[in-house]
PDB file of C-alpha atoms in Angstrom:
ATOM      1  CA  UNK A  30      85.262 106.730 103.593  1.00  0.00           C
ATOM      2  CA  UNK A  31      83.929 105.801 107.120  1.00  0.00           C
ATOM      3  CA  UNK A  32      86.718 106.001 109.974  1.00  0.00           C
ATOM      4  CA  UNK A  33      87.017 102.990 111.744  1.00  0.00           C
ATOM      5  CA  UNK A  34      88.025 102.956 115.473  1.00  0.00           C
ATOM      6  CA  UNK A  35      90.571 100.537 114.983  1.00  0.00           C
ATOM      7  CA  UNK A  36      91.937 100.699 118.957  1.00  0.00           C
ATOM      8  CA  UNK A  37      88.172  99.581 120.067  1.00  0.00           C
ATOM      9  CA  UNK A  38      88.280  96.900 117.717  1.00  0.00           C
ATOM     10  CA  UNK A  39      91.197  95.309 119.118  1.00  0.00           C
ATOM     11  CA  UNK A  40      89.954  95.600 122.492  1.00  0.00           C
ATOM     12  CA  UNK A  41      86.595  94.083 121.521  1.00  0.00           C
ATOM     13  CA  UNK A  42      86.453  92.171 118.201  1.00  0.00           C
ATOM     14  CA  UNK A  43      83.676  94.231 116.678  1.00  0.00           C
ATOM     15  CA  UNK A  44      83.131  98.018 116.091  1.00  0.00           C
ATOM     16  CA  UNK A  45      79.858  99.705 114.824  1.00  0.00           C
ATOM     17  CA  UNK A  46      80.170 102.215 112.113  1.00  0.00           C
ATOM     18  CA  UNK A  47      76.802 103.618 112.774  1.00  0.00           C
ATOM     19  CA  UNK A  48      74.123 104.675 109.987  1.00  0.00           C
ATOM     20  CA  UNK A  49      76.363 104.069 107.001  1.00  0.00           C
ATOM     21  CA  UNK A  50      72.935 104.012 104.772  1.00  0.00           C
ATOM     22  CA  UNK A  51      70.036 106.739 104.635  1.00  0.00           C
ATOM     23  CA  UNK A  52      67.986 108.371 102.398  1.00  0.00           C
ATOM     24  CA  UNK A  53      67.640 107.480  99.110  1.00  0.00           C
ATOM     25  CA  UNK A  54      70.448 104.873  99.656  1.00  0.00           C
ATOM     26  CA  UNK A  55      68.580 102.963 102.435  1.00  0.00           C
ATOM     27  CA  UNK A  56      65.649 102.896 100.527  1.00  0.00           C
ATOM     28  CA  UNK A  57      66.770 101.363  97.408  1.00  0.00           C
ATOM     29  CA  UNK A  58      68.537  98.859  99.466  1.00  0.00           C
ATOM     30  CA  UNK A  59      65.500  98.025 101.285  1.00  0.00           C
ATOM     31  CA  UNK A  60      63.976  97.827  98.377  1.00  0.00           C
ATOM     32  CA  UNK A  61      66.134  95.335  96.749  1.00  0.00           C
ATOM     33  CA  UNK A  62      65.928  93.261  99.854  1.00  0.00           C
ATOM     34  CA  UNK A  63      62.084  93.349  99.737  1.00  0.00           C
ATOM     35  CA  UNK A  64      61.868  92.442  95.816  1.00  0.00           C
ATOM     36  CA  UNK A  65      64.157  89.619  96.157  1.00  0.00           C
ATOM     37  CA  UNK A  66      62.226  87.951  98.752  1.00  0.00           C
ATOM     38  CA  UNK A  67      59.033  88.251  96.948  1.00  0.00           C
ATOM     39  CA  UNK A  68      60.591  87.219  93.160  1.00  0.00           C
ATOM     40  CA  UNK A  69      63.052  84.990  94.236  1.00  0.00           C
ATOM     41  CA  UNK A  70      61.524  83.301  97.189  1.00  0.00           C
ATOM     42  CA  UNK A  71      62.019  80.232  96.003  1.00  0.00           C
ATOM     43  CA  UNK A  72      65.800  80.164  96.890  1.00  0.00           C
ATOM     44  CA  UNK A  73      65.096  81.306 100.551  1.00  0.00           C
ATOM     45  CA  UNK A  74      65.405  78.676 103.089  1.00  0.00           C
ATOM     46  CA  UNK A  75      64.479  78.340 106.515  1.00  0.00           C
ATOM     47  CA  UNK A  76      67.557  78.807 108.860  1.00  0.00           C
ATOM     48  CA  UNK A  77      68.383  78.409 112.539  1.00  0.00           C
ATOM     49  CA  UNK A  78      67.215  81.157 115.058  1.00  0.00           C
ATOM     50  CA  UNK A  79      63.983  81.776 113.611  1.00  0.00           C
ATOM     51  CA  UNK A  80      65.525  82.781 110.084  1.00  0.00           C
ATOM     52  CA  UNK A  81      64.932  82.833 106.156  1.00  0.00           C
ATOM     53  CA  UNK A  82      68.177  83.190 104.287  1.00  0.00           C
ATOM     54  CA  UNK A  83      69.212  83.830 100.493  1.00  0.00           C
ATOM     55  CA  UNK A  84      72.860  82.950 100.452  1.00  0.00           C
ATOM     56  CA  UNK A  85      72.736  83.210  96.530  1.00  0.00           C
ATOM     57  CA  UNK A  86      71.687  86.920  96.403  1.00  0.00           C
ATOM     58  CA  UNK A  87      74.409  87.865  94.174  1.00  0.00           C
ATOM     59  CA  UNK A  88      72.855  85.421  91.788  1.00  0.00           C
ATOM     60  CA  UNK A  89      68.834  86.491  92.201  1.00  0.00           C
ATOM     61  CA  UNK A  90      70.031  90.216  92.696  1.00  0.00           C
ATOM     62  CA  UNK A  91      73.221  91.384  91.168  1.00  0.00           C
ATOM     63  CA  UNK A  92      72.379  94.905  92.330  1.00  0.00           C
ATOM     64  CA  UNK A  93      73.654  93.707  95.584  1.00  0.00           C
ATOM     65  CA  UNK A  94      77.089  94.201  94.581  1.00  0.00           C
ATOM     66  CA  UNK A  95      76.803  98.149  95.557  1.00  0.00           C
ATOM     67  CA  UNK A  96      76.215  97.295  98.978  1.00  0.00           C
ATOM     68  CA  UNK A  97      78.856  94.317  99.237  1.00  0.00           C
ATOM     69  CA  UNK A  98      81.638  96.774  97.988  1.00  0.00           C
ATOM     70  CA  UNK A  99      80.039 100.361  99.527  1.00  0.00           C
ATOM     71  CA  UNK A 100      82.269 102.803  99.314  1.00  0.00           C
ATOM     72  CA  UNK A 101      81.591 104.178 103.539  1.00  0.00           C
ATOM     73  CA  UNK A 102      82.040 100.239 104.272  1.00  0.00           C
ATOM     74  CA  UNK A 103      84.826  98.189 102.271  1.00  0.00           C
ATOM     75  CA  UNK A 104      87.536 100.911 103.201  1.00  0.00           C
ATOM     76  CA  UNK A 105      87.116 100.244 107.046  1.00  0.00           C
ATOM     77  CA  UNK A 106      87.291  96.629 106.376  1.00  0.00           C
ATOM     78  CA  UNK A 107      90.437  96.768 104.087  1.00  0.00           C
ATOM     79  CA  UNK A 108      91.872  98.776 106.928  1.00  0.00           C
ATOM     80  CA  UNK A 109      90.859  96.181 109.439  1.00  0.00           C
ATOM     81  CA  UNK A 110      91.899  93.414 107.361  1.00  0.00           C
ATOM     82  CA  UNK A 111      95.411  95.029 106.388  1.00  0.00           C
ATOM     83  CA  UNK A 112      94.866  95.022 102.826  1.00  0.00           C
ATOM     84  CA  UNK A 113      92.897  93.934  99.836  1.00  0.00           C
ATOM     85  CA  UNK A 114      90.245  91.787 100.797  1.00  0.00           C
ATOM     86  CA  UNK A 115      87.937  89.343  98.815  1.00  0.00           C
ATOM     87  CA  UNK A 116      84.392  88.208  98.909  1.00  0.00           C
ATOM     88  CA  UNK A 117      83.486  84.996 100.598  1.00  0.00           C
ATOM     89  CA  UNK A 118      79.732  84.782 101.282  1.00  0.00           C
ATOM     90  CA  UNK A 119      76.393  87.060 101.571  1.00  0.00           C
ATOM     91  CA  UNK A 120      72.979  86.104 103.287  1.00  0.00           C
ATOM     92  CA  UNK A 121      70.185  88.028 103.135  1.00  0.00           C
ATOM     93  CA  UNK A 122      68.343  87.206 106.459  1.00  0.00           C
ATOM     94  CA  UNK A 123      64.771  87.830 107.271  1.00  0.00           C
ATOM     95  CA  UNK A 124      63.736  87.307 110.815  1.00  0.00           C
ATOM     96  CA  UNK A 125      59.741  87.250 111.231  1.00  0.00           C
ATOM     97  CA  UNK A 126      57.629  88.271 114.194  1.00  0.00           C
ATOM     98  CA  UNK A 127      57.894  86.039 117.304  1.00  0.00           C
ATOM     99  CA  UNK A 128      55.436  84.618 119.920  1.00  0.00           C
ATOM    100  CA  UNK A 129      57.371  81.770 121.336  1.00  0.00           C
ATOM    101  CA  UNK A 130      60.431  81.510 123.987  1.00  0.00           C
ATOM    102  CA  UNK A 131      63.203  83.881 123.409  1.00  0.00           C
ATOM    103  CA  UNK A 132      66.482  82.032 122.721  1.00  0.00           C
ATOM    104  CA  UNK A 133      70.056  82.396 121.444  1.00  0.00           C
ATOM    105  CA  UNK A 134      72.715  80.038 119.776  1.00  0.00           C
ATOM    106  CA  UNK A 135      76.301  81.468 120.656  1.00  0.00           C
ATOM    107  CA  UNK A 136      79.174  80.640 118.473  1.00  0.00           C
ATOM    108  CA  UNK A 137      82.187  81.682 116.666  1.00  0.00           C
ATOM    109  CA  UNK A 138      82.135  80.926 112.879  1.00  0.00           C
ATOM    110  CA  UNK A 139      85.468  80.051 112.191  1.00  0.00           C
ATOM    111  CA  UNK A 140      88.790  79.678 114.979  1.00  0.00           C
ATOM    112  CA  UNK A 141      91.367  82.965 115.180  1.00  0.00           C
ATOM    113  CA  UNK A 142      94.115  83.073 112.802  1.00  0.00           C
ATOM    114  CA  UNK A 143      97.281  83.738 114.871  1.00  0.00           C
ATOM    115  CA  UNK A 144      99.310  85.425 111.692  1.00  0.00           C
ATOM    116  CA  UNK A 145      97.194  88.536 111.719  1.00  0.00           C
ATOM    117  CA  UNK A 146      97.578  91.444 113.651  1.00  0.00           C
ATOM    118  CA  UNK A 147      93.807  91.118 115.243  1.00  0.00           C
ATOM    119  CA  UNK A 148      94.021  87.137 114.428  1.00  0.00           C
ATOM    120  CA  UNK A 149      91.545  87.786 112.038  1.00  0.00           C
ATOM    121  CA  UNK A 150      91.039  85.329 108.790  1.00  0.00           C
ATOM    122  CA  UNK A 151      87.708  86.493 107.966  1.00  0.00           C
ATOM    123  CA  UNK A 152      85.602  89.801 108.984  1.00  0.00           C
ATOM    124  CA  UNK A 153      81.787  90.021 108.625  1.00  0.00           C
ATOM    125  CA  UNK A 154      79.890  93.143 107.641  1.00  0.00           C
ATOM    126  CA  UNK A 155      76.413  93.105 109.684  1.00  0.00           C
ATOM    127  CA  UNK A 156      73.919  95.578 107.511  1.00  0.00           C
ATOM    128  CA  UNK A 157      70.499  96.336 108.904  1.00  0.00           C
ATOM    129  CA  UNK A 158      67.948  97.171 106.639  1.00  0.00           C
ATOM    130  CA  UNK A 159      65.109  97.901 109.849  1.00  0.00           C
ATOM    131  CA  UNK A 160      65.219  99.515 112.667  1.00  0.00           C
ATOM    132  CA  UNK A 161      66.757  97.339 115.510  1.00  0.00           C
ATOM    133  CA  UNK A 162      65.841  97.943 119.449  1.00  0.00           C
ATOM    134  CA  UNK A 163      65.021  96.266 122.687  1.00  0.00           C
ATOM    135  CA  UNK A 164      61.931  95.581 121.128  1.00  0.00           C
ATOM    136  CA  UNK A 165      62.894  93.605 118.125  1.00  0.00           C
ATOM    137  CA  UNK A 166      65.348  90.681 117.337  1.00  0.00           C
ATOM    138  CA  UNK A 167      68.855  91.798 117.186  1.00  0.00           C
ATOM    139  CA  UNK A 168      72.301  90.839 116.815  1.00  0.00           C
ATOM    140  CA  UNK A 169      74.738  90.099 119.958  1.00  0.00           C
ATOM    141  CA  UNK A 170      78.105  89.876 120.310  1.00  0.00           C
ATOM    142  CA  UNK A 171      80.607  88.977 123.550  1.00  0.00           C
ATOM    143  CA  UNK A 172      83.239  91.245 123.422  1.00  0.00           C
ATOM    144  CA  UNK A 173      86.872  89.924 123.890  1.00  0.00           C
ATOM    145  CA  UNK A 174      90.292  91.234 123.207  1.00  0.00           C
ATOM    146  CA  UNK A 175      92.226  89.799 120.082  1.00  0.00           C
ATOM    147  CA  UNK A 176      95.765  90.133 122.213  1.00  0.00           C
ATOM    148  CA  UNK A 177      94.551  87.716 124.937  1.00  0.00           C
ATOM    149  CA  UNK A 178      93.734  83.848 125.046  1.00  0.00           C
ATOM    150  CA  UNK A 179      90.133  82.876 123.711  1.00  0.00           C
ATOM    151  CA  UNK A 180      87.863  81.229 126.353  1.00  0.00           C
ATOM    152  CA  UNK A 181      85.453  78.825 126.458  1.00  0.00           C
ATOM    153  CA  UNK A 182      81.968  79.835 126.216  1.00  0.00           C
ATOM    154  CA  UNK A 183      80.250  80.220 129.108  1.00  0.00           C
ATOM    155  CA  UNK A 184      83.879  82.096 130.741  1.00  0.00           C
ATOM    156  CA  UNK A 185      83.616  84.184 127.958  1.00  0.00           C
ATOM    157  CA  UNK A 186      79.943  85.192 128.229  1.00  0.00           C
ATOM    158  CA  UNK A 187      80.575  85.465 131.717  1.00  0.00           C
ATOM    159  CA  UNK A 188      84.018  87.695 131.630  1.00  0.00           C
ATOM    160  CA  UNK A 189      83.179  89.657 128.747  1.00  0.00           C
ATOM    161  CA  UNK A 190      79.774  90.169 129.105  1.00  0.00           C
ATOM    162  CA  UNK A 191      76.871  90.729 126.376  1.00  0.00           C
ATOM    163  CA  UNK A 192      76.519  93.713 123.898  1.00  0.00           C
ATOM    164  CA  UNK A 193      73.128  93.743 122.052  1.00  0.00           C
ATOM    165  CA  UNK A 194      73.784  95.861 118.990  1.00  0.00           C
ATOM    166  CA  UNK A 195      70.786  98.309 118.233  1.00  0.00           C
ATOM    167  CA  UNK A 196      70.400 101.024 115.968  1.00  0.00           C
ATOM    168  CA  UNK A 197      68.150 102.169 112.931  1.00  0.00           C
ATOM    169  CA  UNK A 198      67.946 100.746 109.320  1.00  0.00           C
ATOM    170  CA  UNK A 199      71.069 101.154 107.677  1.00  0.00           C
ATOM    171  CA  UNK A 200      73.437 100.602 110.455  1.00  0.00           C
ATOM    172  CA  UNK A 201      76.520  98.410 109.683  1.00  0.00           C
ATOM    173  CA  UNK A 202      78.542  96.391 112.441  1.00  0.00           C
ATOM    174  CA  UNK A 203      81.904  95.014 111.629  1.00  0.00           C
ATOM    175  CA  UNK A 204      83.520  92.197 113.569  1.00  0.00           C
ATOM    176  CA  UNK A 205      85.986  89.008 113.652  1.00  0.00           C
ATOM    177  CA  UNK A 206      84.065  85.948 112.939  1.00  0.00           C
ATOM    178  CA  UNK A 207      86.185  84.219 115.563  1.00  0.00           C
ATOM    179  CA  UNK A 208      84.496  86.464 118.435  1.00  0.00           C
ATOM    180  CA  UNK A 209      81.495  84.721 120.192  1.00  0.00           C
ATOM    181  CA  UNK A 210      78.252  86.045 118.709  1.00  0.00           C
ATOM    182  CA  UNK A 211      74.484  85.091 118.204  1.00  0.00           C
ATOM    183  CA  UNK A 212      71.067  86.372 116.504  1.00  0.00           C
ATOM    184  CA  UNK A 213      68.768  87.245 119.857  1.00  0.00           C
ATOM    185  CA  UNK A 214      65.556  86.030 118.999  1.00  0.00           C
ATOM    186  CA  UNK A 215      62.802  87.843 120.863  1.00  0.00           C
ATOM    187  CA  UNK A 216      59.140  88.235 121.303  1.00  0.00           C
ATOM    188  CA  UNK A 217      58.245  90.740 118.910  1.00  0.00           C
ATOM    189  CA  UNK A 218      55.775  92.028 116.501  1.00  0.00           C
ATOM    190  CA  UNK A 219      58.277  93.303 114.250  1.00  0.00           C
ATOM    191  CA  UNK A 220      60.361  91.770 111.529  1.00  0.00           C
ATOM    192  CA  UNK A 221      64.247  92.277 111.447  1.00  0.00           C
ATOM    193  CA  UNK A 222      66.283  92.046 107.695  1.00  0.00           C
ATOM    194  CA  UNK A 223      69.765  92.173 107.454  1.00  0.00           C
ATOM    195  CA  UNK A 224      72.278  91.764 104.881  1.00  0.00           C
ATOM    196  CA  UNK A 225      75.717  89.947 105.826  1.00  0.00           C
ATOM    197  CA  UNK A 226      78.539  89.479 104.111  1.00  0.00           C
ATOM    198  CA  UNK A 227      81.784  87.741 105.012  1.00  0.00           C
ATOM    199  CA  UNK A 228      85.202  89.017 103.517  1.00  0.00           C
ATOM    200  CA  UNK A 229      88.623  87.007 103.333  1.00  0.00           C
ATOM    201  CA  UNK A 230      92.157  87.496 102.704  1.00  0.00           C
ATOM    202  CA  UNK A 231      92.995  87.123  99.233  1.00  0.00           C
ATOM    203  CA  UNK A 232      95.735  84.396  99.703  1.00  0.00           C
ATOM    204  CA  UNK A 233      93.899  82.619 102.334  1.00  0.00           C
ATOM    205  CA  UNK A 234      91.093  79.680 101.391  1.00  0.00           C
ATOM    206  CA  UNK A 235      87.366  80.029 100.619  1.00  0.00           C
ATOM    207  CA  UNK A 236      85.137  80.455 103.737  1.00  0.00           C
ATOM    208  CA  UNK A 237      82.578  78.355 102.320  1.00  0.00           C
ATOM    209  CA  UNK A 238      80.309  77.209 100.067  1.00  0.00           C
ATOM    210  CA  UNK A 239      76.940  79.234 100.642  1.00  0.00           C
ATOM    211  CA  UNK A 240      77.223  81.550  97.965  1.00  0.00           C
ATOM    212  CA  UNK A 241      77.930  81.222  93.996  1.00  0.00           C
ATOM    213  CA  UNK A 242      79.852  83.671  92.694  1.00  0.00           C
ATOM    214  CA  UNK A 243      78.752  84.550  89.441  1.00  0.00           C
ATOM    215  CA  UNK A 244      81.441  84.402  86.150  1.00  0.00           C
ATOM    216  CA  UNK A 245      80.142  88.066  85.233  1.00  0.00           C
ATOM    217  CA  UNK A 246      82.203  89.307  88.295  1.00  0.00           C
ATOM    218  CA  UNK A 247      85.097  87.035  88.683  1.00  0.00           C
ATOM    219  CA  UNK A 248      85.865  85.797  85.283  1.00  0.00           C
ATOM    220  CA  UNK A 249      84.058  88.692  82.521  1.00  0.00           C
ATOM    221  CA  UNK A 250      84.025  91.952  84.111  1.00  0.00           C
ATOM    222  CA  UNK A 251      86.023  94.840  82.371  1.00  0.00           C
ATOM    223  CA  UNK A 252      87.361  95.834  85.776  1.00  0.00           C
ATOM    224  CA  UNK A 253      90.873  94.086  86.891  1.00  0.00           C
ATOM    225  CA  UNK A 254      90.043  94.748  90.633  1.00  0.00           C
ATOM    226  CA  UNK A 255      86.538  93.591  90.273  1.00  0.00           C
ATOM    227  CA  UNK A 256      87.505  90.485  89.181  1.00  0.00           C
ATOM    228  CA  UNK A 257      90.269  90.102  91.571  1.00  0.00           C
ATOM    229  CA  UNK A 258      87.632  91.003  94.485  1.00  0.00           C
ATOM    230  CA  UNK A 259      85.158  88.175  93.480  1.00  0.00           C
ATOM    231  CA  UNK A 260      87.930  85.764  92.356  1.00  0.00           C
ATOM    232  CA  UNK A 261      88.787  83.427  95.384  1.00  0.00           C
ATOM    233  CA  UNK A 262      86.183  81.187  94.083  1.00  0.00           C
ATOM    234  CA  UNK A 263      84.379  78.280  96.216  1.00  0.00           C
ATOM    235  CA  UNK A 264      84.240  74.430  95.578  1.00  0.00           C
ATOM    236  CA  UNK A 265      80.332  75.161  94.659  1.00  0.00           C
ATOM    237  CA  UNK A 266      81.234  78.037  92.183  1.00  0.00           C
ATOM    238  CA  UNK A 267      83.729  75.698  90.428  1.00  0.00           C
ATOM    239  CA  UNK A 268      81.152  73.016  90.080  1.00  0.00           C
ATOM    240  CA  UNK A 269      78.484  75.161  89.129  1.00  0.00           C
ATOM    241  CA  UNK A 270      80.876  76.590  86.222  1.00  0.00           C
ATOM    242  CA  UNK A 271      81.784  72.798  85.009  1.00  0.00           C
ATOM    243  CA  UNK A 272      78.305  71.857  84.996  1.00  0.00           C
ATOM    244  CA  UNK A 273      77.202  74.712  82.923  1.00  0.00           C
ATOM    245  CA  UNK A 274      79.907  75.180  80.381  1.00  0.00           C
TER     246      UNK A 274
END
């Protein structure tokens, strides 16, 4: 299990777990990413902030389950969330080299949930599959204490500042999706590869309709815990199920 700095998370809304993938495990993850882009490019689409994304990676590359429930990551997520979690969304994201004007799109994905110790309804894993530094695109966040009132965007950026999360391929960052964050697009000759996974509480609403959940995981899997982890179905999954049964 990866130890998680809970006090730091409470004071900042995020925590950097460091390089959790290395060696053969890292190379396998990168290969999975690259093969998905190559074999399932038809399911990758343009997105804001100079990104192309595939949010149905569980369908096109089922082995990504090994990253979603990685034993060095999932326990830290459960610790911060306060118990068992469920899958909410996954998006593999690619950012190509860029020669234009650098930009950011600061946003909060969802509101805080005040009934949680960290006011956290959903948590996101940001997993770098390429080296990220000052000369590449990166993930940026404006740290905020989770026990203080949330500020408007401009005030938060001024008072909380900005942290650019850099690290080698295999680096994992966890953050409360209610905290202000952005993809930072830089002039660079390097590409950035990430796998970004959202997790929620099992008794809370589904986060989004971006990712379909295969029935092989939530209905047909032999393991009860796997079925429970993937069992918080969104409307997209339900509609696809009804259409193909």
